[in-house]
XYZ file of C-alpha atoms in Angstrom:
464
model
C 113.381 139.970 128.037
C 112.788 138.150 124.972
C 110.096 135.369 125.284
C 111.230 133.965 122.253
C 115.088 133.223 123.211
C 114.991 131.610 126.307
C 113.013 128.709 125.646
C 113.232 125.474 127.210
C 116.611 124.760 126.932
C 119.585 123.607 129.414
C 121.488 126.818 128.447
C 119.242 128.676 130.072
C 119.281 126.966 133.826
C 118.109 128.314 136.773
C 120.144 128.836 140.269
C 116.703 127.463 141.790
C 113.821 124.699 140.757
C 111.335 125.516 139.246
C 107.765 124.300 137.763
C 107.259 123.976 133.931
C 106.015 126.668 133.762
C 108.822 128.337 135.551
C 107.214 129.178 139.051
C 109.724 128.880 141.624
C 109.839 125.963 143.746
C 111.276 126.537 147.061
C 111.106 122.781 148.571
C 111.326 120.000 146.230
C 111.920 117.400 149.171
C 108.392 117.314 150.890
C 104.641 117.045 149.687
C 101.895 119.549 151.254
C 100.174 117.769 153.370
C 98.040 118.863 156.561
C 99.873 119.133 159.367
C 103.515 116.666 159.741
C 101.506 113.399 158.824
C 99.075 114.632 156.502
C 96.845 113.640 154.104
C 98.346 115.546 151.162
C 96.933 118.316 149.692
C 95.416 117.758 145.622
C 96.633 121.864 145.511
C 100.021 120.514 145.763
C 100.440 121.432 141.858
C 104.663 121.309 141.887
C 104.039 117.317 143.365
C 101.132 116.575 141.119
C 102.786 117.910 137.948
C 106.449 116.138 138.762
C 104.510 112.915 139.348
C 102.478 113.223 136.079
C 105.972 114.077 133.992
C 107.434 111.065 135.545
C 104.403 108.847 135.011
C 104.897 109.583 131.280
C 108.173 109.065 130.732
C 108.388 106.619 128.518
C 107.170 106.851 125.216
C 106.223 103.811 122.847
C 108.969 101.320 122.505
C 110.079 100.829 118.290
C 108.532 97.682 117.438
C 111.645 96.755 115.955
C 114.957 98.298 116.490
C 114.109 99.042 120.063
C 117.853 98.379 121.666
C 120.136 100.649 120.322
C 123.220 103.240 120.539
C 123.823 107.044 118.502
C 126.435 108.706 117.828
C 127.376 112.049 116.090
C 130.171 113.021 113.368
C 130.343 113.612 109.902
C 130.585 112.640 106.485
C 133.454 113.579 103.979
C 133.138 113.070 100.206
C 136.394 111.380 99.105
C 135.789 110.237 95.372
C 133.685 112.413 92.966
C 130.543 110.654 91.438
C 129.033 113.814 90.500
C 128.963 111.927 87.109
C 126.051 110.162 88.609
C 123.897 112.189 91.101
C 123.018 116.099 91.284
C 122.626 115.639 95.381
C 124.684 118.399 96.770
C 126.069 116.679 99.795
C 128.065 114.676 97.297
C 129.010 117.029 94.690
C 132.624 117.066 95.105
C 135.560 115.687 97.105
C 136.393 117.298 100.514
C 132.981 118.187 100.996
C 131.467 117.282 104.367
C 128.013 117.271 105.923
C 127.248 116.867 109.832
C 125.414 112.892 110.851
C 124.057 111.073 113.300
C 124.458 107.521 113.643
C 121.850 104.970 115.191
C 122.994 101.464 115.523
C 120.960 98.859 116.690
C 119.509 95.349 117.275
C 116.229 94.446 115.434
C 113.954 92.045 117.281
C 114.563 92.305 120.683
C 113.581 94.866 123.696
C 115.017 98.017 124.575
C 116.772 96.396 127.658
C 118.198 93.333 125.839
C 121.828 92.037 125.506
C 123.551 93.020 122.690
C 125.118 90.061 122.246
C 121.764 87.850 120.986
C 122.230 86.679 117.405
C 120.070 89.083 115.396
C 120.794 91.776 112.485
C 121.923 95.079 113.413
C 120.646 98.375 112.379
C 122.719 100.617 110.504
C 121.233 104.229 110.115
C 122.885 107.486 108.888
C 121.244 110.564 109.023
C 122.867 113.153 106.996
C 121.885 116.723 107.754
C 122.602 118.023 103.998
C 122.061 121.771 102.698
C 118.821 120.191 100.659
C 117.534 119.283 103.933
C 117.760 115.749 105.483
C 118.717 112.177 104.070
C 117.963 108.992 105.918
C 120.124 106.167 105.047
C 118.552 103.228 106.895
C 120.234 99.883 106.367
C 121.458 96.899 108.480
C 124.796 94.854 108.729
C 124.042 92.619 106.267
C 123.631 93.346 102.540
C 120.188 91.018 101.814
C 116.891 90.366 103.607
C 114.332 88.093 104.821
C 111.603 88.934 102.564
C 111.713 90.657 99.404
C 107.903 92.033 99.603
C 106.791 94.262 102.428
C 103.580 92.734 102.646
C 105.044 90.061 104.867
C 106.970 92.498 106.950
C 104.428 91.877 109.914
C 103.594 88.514 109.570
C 108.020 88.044 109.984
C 108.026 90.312 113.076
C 105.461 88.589 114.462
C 107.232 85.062 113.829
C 110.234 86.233 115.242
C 109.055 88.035 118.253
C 107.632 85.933 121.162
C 104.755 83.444 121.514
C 101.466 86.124 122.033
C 100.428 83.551 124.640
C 103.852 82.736 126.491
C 105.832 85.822 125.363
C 108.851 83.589 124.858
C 110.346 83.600 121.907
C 109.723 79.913 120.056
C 112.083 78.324 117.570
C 109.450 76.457 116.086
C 107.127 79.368 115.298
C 110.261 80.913 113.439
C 111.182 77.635 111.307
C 107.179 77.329 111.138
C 107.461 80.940 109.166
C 110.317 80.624 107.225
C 109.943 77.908 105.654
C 106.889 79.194 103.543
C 109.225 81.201 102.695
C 112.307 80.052 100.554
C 113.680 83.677 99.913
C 115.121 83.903 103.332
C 117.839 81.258 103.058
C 120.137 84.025 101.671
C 119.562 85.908 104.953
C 119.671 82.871 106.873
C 123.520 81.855 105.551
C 124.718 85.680 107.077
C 122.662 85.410 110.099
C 124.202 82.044 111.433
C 127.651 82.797 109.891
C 130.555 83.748 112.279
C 129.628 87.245 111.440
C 125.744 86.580 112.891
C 126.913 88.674 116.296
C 129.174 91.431 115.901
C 131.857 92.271 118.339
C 130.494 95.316 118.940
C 129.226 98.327 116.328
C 132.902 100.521 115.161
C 133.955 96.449 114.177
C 130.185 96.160 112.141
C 129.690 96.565 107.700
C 127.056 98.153 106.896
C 124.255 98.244 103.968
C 121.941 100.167 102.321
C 119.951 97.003 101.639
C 117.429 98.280 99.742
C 117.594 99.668 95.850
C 117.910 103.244 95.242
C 118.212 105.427 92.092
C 121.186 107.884 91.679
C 119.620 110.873 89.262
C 122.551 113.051 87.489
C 121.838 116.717 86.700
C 120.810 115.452 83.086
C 118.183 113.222 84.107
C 120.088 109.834 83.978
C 119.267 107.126 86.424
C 121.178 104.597 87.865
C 120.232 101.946 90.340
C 122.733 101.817 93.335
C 123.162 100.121 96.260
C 125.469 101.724 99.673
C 127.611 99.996 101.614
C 129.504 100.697 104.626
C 133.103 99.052 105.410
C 135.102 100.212 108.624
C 138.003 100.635 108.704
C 139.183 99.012 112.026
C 138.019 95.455 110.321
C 135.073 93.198 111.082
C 134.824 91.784 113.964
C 132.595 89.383 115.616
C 131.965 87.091 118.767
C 131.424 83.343 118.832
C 128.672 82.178 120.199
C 129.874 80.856 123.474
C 131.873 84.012 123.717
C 128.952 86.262 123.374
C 127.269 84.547 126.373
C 129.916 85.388 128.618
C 129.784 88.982 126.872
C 126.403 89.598 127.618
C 126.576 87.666 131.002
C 128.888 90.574 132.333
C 127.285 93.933 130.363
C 124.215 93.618 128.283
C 125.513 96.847 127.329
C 128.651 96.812 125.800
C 128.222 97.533 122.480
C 127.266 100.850 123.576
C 129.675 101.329 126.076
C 132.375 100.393 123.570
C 131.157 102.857 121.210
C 130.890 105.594 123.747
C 133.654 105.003 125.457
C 136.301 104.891 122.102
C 134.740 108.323 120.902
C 135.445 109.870 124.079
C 138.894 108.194 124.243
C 139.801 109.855 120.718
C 139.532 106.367 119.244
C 137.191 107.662 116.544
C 135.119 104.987 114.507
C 135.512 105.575 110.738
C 134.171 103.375 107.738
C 134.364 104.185 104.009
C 131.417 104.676 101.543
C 131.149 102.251 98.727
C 128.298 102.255 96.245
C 127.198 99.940 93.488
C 125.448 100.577 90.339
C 123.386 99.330 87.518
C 122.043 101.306 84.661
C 118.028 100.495 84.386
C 118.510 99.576 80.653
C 120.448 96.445 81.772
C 118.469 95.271 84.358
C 117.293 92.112 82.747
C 121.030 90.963 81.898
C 121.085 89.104 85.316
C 119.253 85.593 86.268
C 118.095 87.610 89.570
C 115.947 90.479 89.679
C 118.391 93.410 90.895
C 115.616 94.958 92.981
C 115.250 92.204 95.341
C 116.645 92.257 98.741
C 116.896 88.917 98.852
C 119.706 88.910 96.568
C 123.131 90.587 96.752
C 125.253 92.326 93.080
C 127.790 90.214 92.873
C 131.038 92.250 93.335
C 133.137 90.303 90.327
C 130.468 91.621 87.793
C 129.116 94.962 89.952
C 132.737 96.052 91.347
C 132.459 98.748 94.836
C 132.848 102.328 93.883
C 134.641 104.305 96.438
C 132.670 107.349 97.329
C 133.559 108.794 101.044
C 134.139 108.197 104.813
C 132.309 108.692 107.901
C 133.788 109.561 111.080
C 132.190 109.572 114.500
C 133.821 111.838 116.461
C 131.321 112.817 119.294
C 128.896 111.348 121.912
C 125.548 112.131 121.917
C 124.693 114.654 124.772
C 121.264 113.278 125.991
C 120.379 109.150 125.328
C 116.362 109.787 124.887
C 116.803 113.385 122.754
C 119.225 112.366 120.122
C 118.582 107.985 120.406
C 115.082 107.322 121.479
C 113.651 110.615 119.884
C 115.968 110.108 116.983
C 113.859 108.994 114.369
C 114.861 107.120 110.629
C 112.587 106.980 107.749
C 114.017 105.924 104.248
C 111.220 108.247 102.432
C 113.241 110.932 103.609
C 115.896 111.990 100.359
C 117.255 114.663 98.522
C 117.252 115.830 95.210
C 119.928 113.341 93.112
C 118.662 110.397 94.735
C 115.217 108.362 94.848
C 113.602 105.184 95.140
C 113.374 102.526 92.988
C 110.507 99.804 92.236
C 112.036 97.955 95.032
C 109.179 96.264 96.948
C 110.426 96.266 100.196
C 111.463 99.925 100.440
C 108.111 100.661 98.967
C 106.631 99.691 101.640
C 109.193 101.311 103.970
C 108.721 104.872 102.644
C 104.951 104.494 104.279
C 105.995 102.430 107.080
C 108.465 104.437 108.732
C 106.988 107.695 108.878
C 103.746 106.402 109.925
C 105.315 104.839 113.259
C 107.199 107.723 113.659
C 103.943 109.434 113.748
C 102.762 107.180 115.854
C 105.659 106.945 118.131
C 106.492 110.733 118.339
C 104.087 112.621 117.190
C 103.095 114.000 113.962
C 105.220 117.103 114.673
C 108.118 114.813 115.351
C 110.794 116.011 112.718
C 110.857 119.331 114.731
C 112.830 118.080 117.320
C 116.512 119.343 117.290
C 117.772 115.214 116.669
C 115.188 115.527 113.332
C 114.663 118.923 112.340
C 116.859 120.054 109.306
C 119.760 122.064 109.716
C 118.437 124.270 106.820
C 115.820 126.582 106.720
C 112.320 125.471 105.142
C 108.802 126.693 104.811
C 105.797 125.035 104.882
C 101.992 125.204 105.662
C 101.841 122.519 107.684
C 100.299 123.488 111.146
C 99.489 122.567 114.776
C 99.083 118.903 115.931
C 100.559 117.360 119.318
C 103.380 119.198 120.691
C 103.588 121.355 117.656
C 106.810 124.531 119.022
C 107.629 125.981 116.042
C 106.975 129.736 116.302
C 105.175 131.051 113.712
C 104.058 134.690 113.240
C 102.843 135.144 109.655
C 99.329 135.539 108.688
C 99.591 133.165 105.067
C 99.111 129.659 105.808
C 97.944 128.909 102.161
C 99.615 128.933 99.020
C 99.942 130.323 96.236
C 99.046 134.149 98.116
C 100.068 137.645 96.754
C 101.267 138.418 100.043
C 103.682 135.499 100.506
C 106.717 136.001 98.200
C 107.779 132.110 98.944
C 107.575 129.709 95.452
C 108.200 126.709 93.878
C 112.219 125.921 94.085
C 114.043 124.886 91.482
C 113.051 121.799 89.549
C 114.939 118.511 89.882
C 114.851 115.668 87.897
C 113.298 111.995 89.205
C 113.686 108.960 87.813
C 111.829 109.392 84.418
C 110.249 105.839 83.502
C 106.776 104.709 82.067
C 104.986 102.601 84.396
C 102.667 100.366 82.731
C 100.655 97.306 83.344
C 97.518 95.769 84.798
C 96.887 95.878 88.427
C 97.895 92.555 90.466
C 99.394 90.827 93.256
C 101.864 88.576 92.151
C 105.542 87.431 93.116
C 108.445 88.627 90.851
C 109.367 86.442 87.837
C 113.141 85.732 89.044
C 112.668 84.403 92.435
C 116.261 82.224 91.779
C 116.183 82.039 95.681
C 118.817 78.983 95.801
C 121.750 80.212 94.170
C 123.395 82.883 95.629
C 122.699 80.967 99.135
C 123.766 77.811 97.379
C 127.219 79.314 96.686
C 127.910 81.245 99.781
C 127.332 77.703 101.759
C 129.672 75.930 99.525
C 132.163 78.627 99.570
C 132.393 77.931 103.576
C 135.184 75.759 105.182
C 134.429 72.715 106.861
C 135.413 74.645 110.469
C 133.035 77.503 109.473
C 130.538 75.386 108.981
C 131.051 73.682 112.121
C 131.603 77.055 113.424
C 127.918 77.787 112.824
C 125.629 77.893 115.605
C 122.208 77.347 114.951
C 119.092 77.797 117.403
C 117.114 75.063 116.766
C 120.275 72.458 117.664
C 120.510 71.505 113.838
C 123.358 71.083 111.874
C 123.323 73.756 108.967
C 123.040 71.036 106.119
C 119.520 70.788 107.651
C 118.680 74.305 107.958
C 118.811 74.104 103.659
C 115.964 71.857 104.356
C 113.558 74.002 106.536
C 113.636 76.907 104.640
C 112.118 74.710 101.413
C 108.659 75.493 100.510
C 106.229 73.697 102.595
């Protein structure tokens, strides 16, 4: 027999229970006790190690992002931008690369409705030939705050009162209106598109500001966007209480049931971009994601679709074990300067870490689909098998090397070290004209928490 192929895996079942460690079990309904009424017996290993699995169960909840739904499919180039990036998963029309899909709602618990007014997760992991990409976005195209700094101090506003653990209007208004950046958010979030229908009728964004790097060495900022094709659709707000009054789940359902009805979700790629040498021809800063490129000056680029055409097999393997972090690129695309996503390239991985494991992109939802070598070793619940006898490098006696260069973004950073805001904050206009370009019924359309008309809202979110 070969140890190494029959590892823990559902392929391999047995006609009979066994332990972990593969001893036969030959009752699995009653405890070892002495005599009929006992006590039990401590030697009862097969009860004492099916009570300590199930004891430990559950691993740590995401902070945020904790409610959510995954599907699998793929990814199919339909435009070539080759023009502008060197990554391989996008190097030429008809090309396609296996994802998984993570949709979810931010602030609330794993259990909650689906239907509470709150962004939505958008995350695409693409499992490329260069190894992974993690494109981790939400529904809407702008955020609350444009430095990552306040990241926690948001959460914190927006998750419930430490004392009461109910969530508290007035500690959110309290927050937010230090905090003038997040109108922009504010005028999606209470718009009719604040609750989606469900995910297949969702957009998508990448949010944040990355850099597209040709095979020259040019950079260009870009921005991704997802657009499905079924439409957007999205629930008022008295319909979304009777929604989530009869399934808390049906977001999910919907999406699960639609795959496995053939009724396969789809939504095109478009990107945006800016060349770095004109970044200062706007009146906003075009790395804050508190601000959206407007479309009339910035037109969408068509780039490719993505299809979900298959259910996940296991919920906690490939959606609570599934794991996002947007440090994780390939070669052709970076980061950018972008404050928030600065942030996020530490962030992420470290809960992950935290979360999973350090050893937590070897599970089969995170691993990469390609081969790869490193010297990274051991940790919690490290099962990669490993046989060599180099764990260092360079070593005469390990042929791997350095792979072939690839060009990154190649600017000159310069300047003193400080903490300061960015120079075009502008945080009024683009909110200023999305409000005005609202009808009168959308505006009375909007629902607003706090039992304030939305004329008001422009109010709370002033400095204090």
């Amino acid at each position: 027999m070969d140890p190494y192929k029959y590892r823990p895996s559902s392929a391999y079942n047995s006609p009979f229970f066994t332990t972990n460690s593969g001893a036969p079990v030959w009752n699995n309904n009653s405890s070892l006790t002495v005599g009929s009424r006992g006590p039990i017996l401590l030697e009862d290993y097969h009860l004492v190690e099916k009570l300590a699995n199930f004891d430990r169960e559950r691993i740590p909840e995401r902070v945020v992002h904790a409610r959510g739904a995954s599907a699998k499919g793929f990814f199919e180039v339909t435009h070539d931008i080759s023009h502008l990036t060197c990554a391989d998963f996008l190097r030429a029309p008809g090309v396609q690369t296996p994802v998984i899909v993570r949709f979810s709602t931010v602030i609330h618990e794993r259990g909650s409705p689906e239907t509470l007014r709150d962004p939505r997760g958008f995350a695409v992991k693409f499992y490329t030939r260069e190894g992974n990409f993690d494109m981790v976005g939400n529904n809407f195209p702008v955020f609350f705050v444009r430095d990552g700094m306040k990241f926690p101090d948001m959460v914190h506003a927006l998750k419930p009162n430490p004392k009461s653990h109910i969530q508290e209007n007035w500690r959110i208004v309290d927050f937010f209106s230090h905090h003038p950046e997040s109108l922009h958010m504010f005028t999606f979030l209470f718009d009719d598109i604040g609750i989606p229908q469900d995910y297949r009728h969702m957009e998508g964004s990448g949010v944040n500001t990355y850099t597209l790097i040709s095979k020259a060495g040019k950079a260009h900022y870009v921005k991704f966007h997802w657009k499905p094709t079924c439409g957007v659709k999205s629930l008022l707000e008295d319909e979304a209480i009777k929604v989530g009054g009869s399934n808390h789940s049906h977001a999910t359902q919907d999406l699960y049931d639609s795959i496995a009805a053939g009724n396969y979700p789809e939504w095109k790629l478009f990107i945006q971009t800016i060349d770095p040498d004109h970044e200062n021809r706007f009146d906003f800063d075009p790395l804050d994601v508190t601000k959206t490129w407007p479309e009339n000056i910035i037109p969408l680029q068509p780039v490719g679709r993505l299809v979900l055409n298959k259910n996940i097999d296991n919920f906690f393997n490939e959606n609570e074990q599934l794991a996002f972090c947007p440090s994780i690129v390939v070669p052709g695309i970076y980061y950018s300067d972008d404050k928030l996503l600065q942030t996020r390239i530490f962030s992420y991985s470290d809960t992950q870490r935290h979360r999973l494991g350090p050893n937590y992109l070897q599970l089969p939802a995170n691993a990469p689909k390609t081969s790869h070598h490193n010297n990274h070793h051991d940790g919690f619940m490290n099962f990669m098998h490993r046989d060599e006898e180099v764990n260092y490098f360079p070593s005469r006696y390990d042929p791997v090397r350095h792979a072939e260069r690839y060009p990154i973004p190649p600017a000159i950073c310069t300047g003193k070290r400080e903490k300061c805001i960015i120079k075009k904050e502008n945080n009024f206009k683009q909110p200023g004209e999305r409000y005005r370009s609202f009808t009168l019924d959308r505006l009375y359309s909007l629902s607003y928490p706090i039992d304030i008309t939305p004329g008001i809202m422009l109010v709370l979110v002033m400095p204090a």
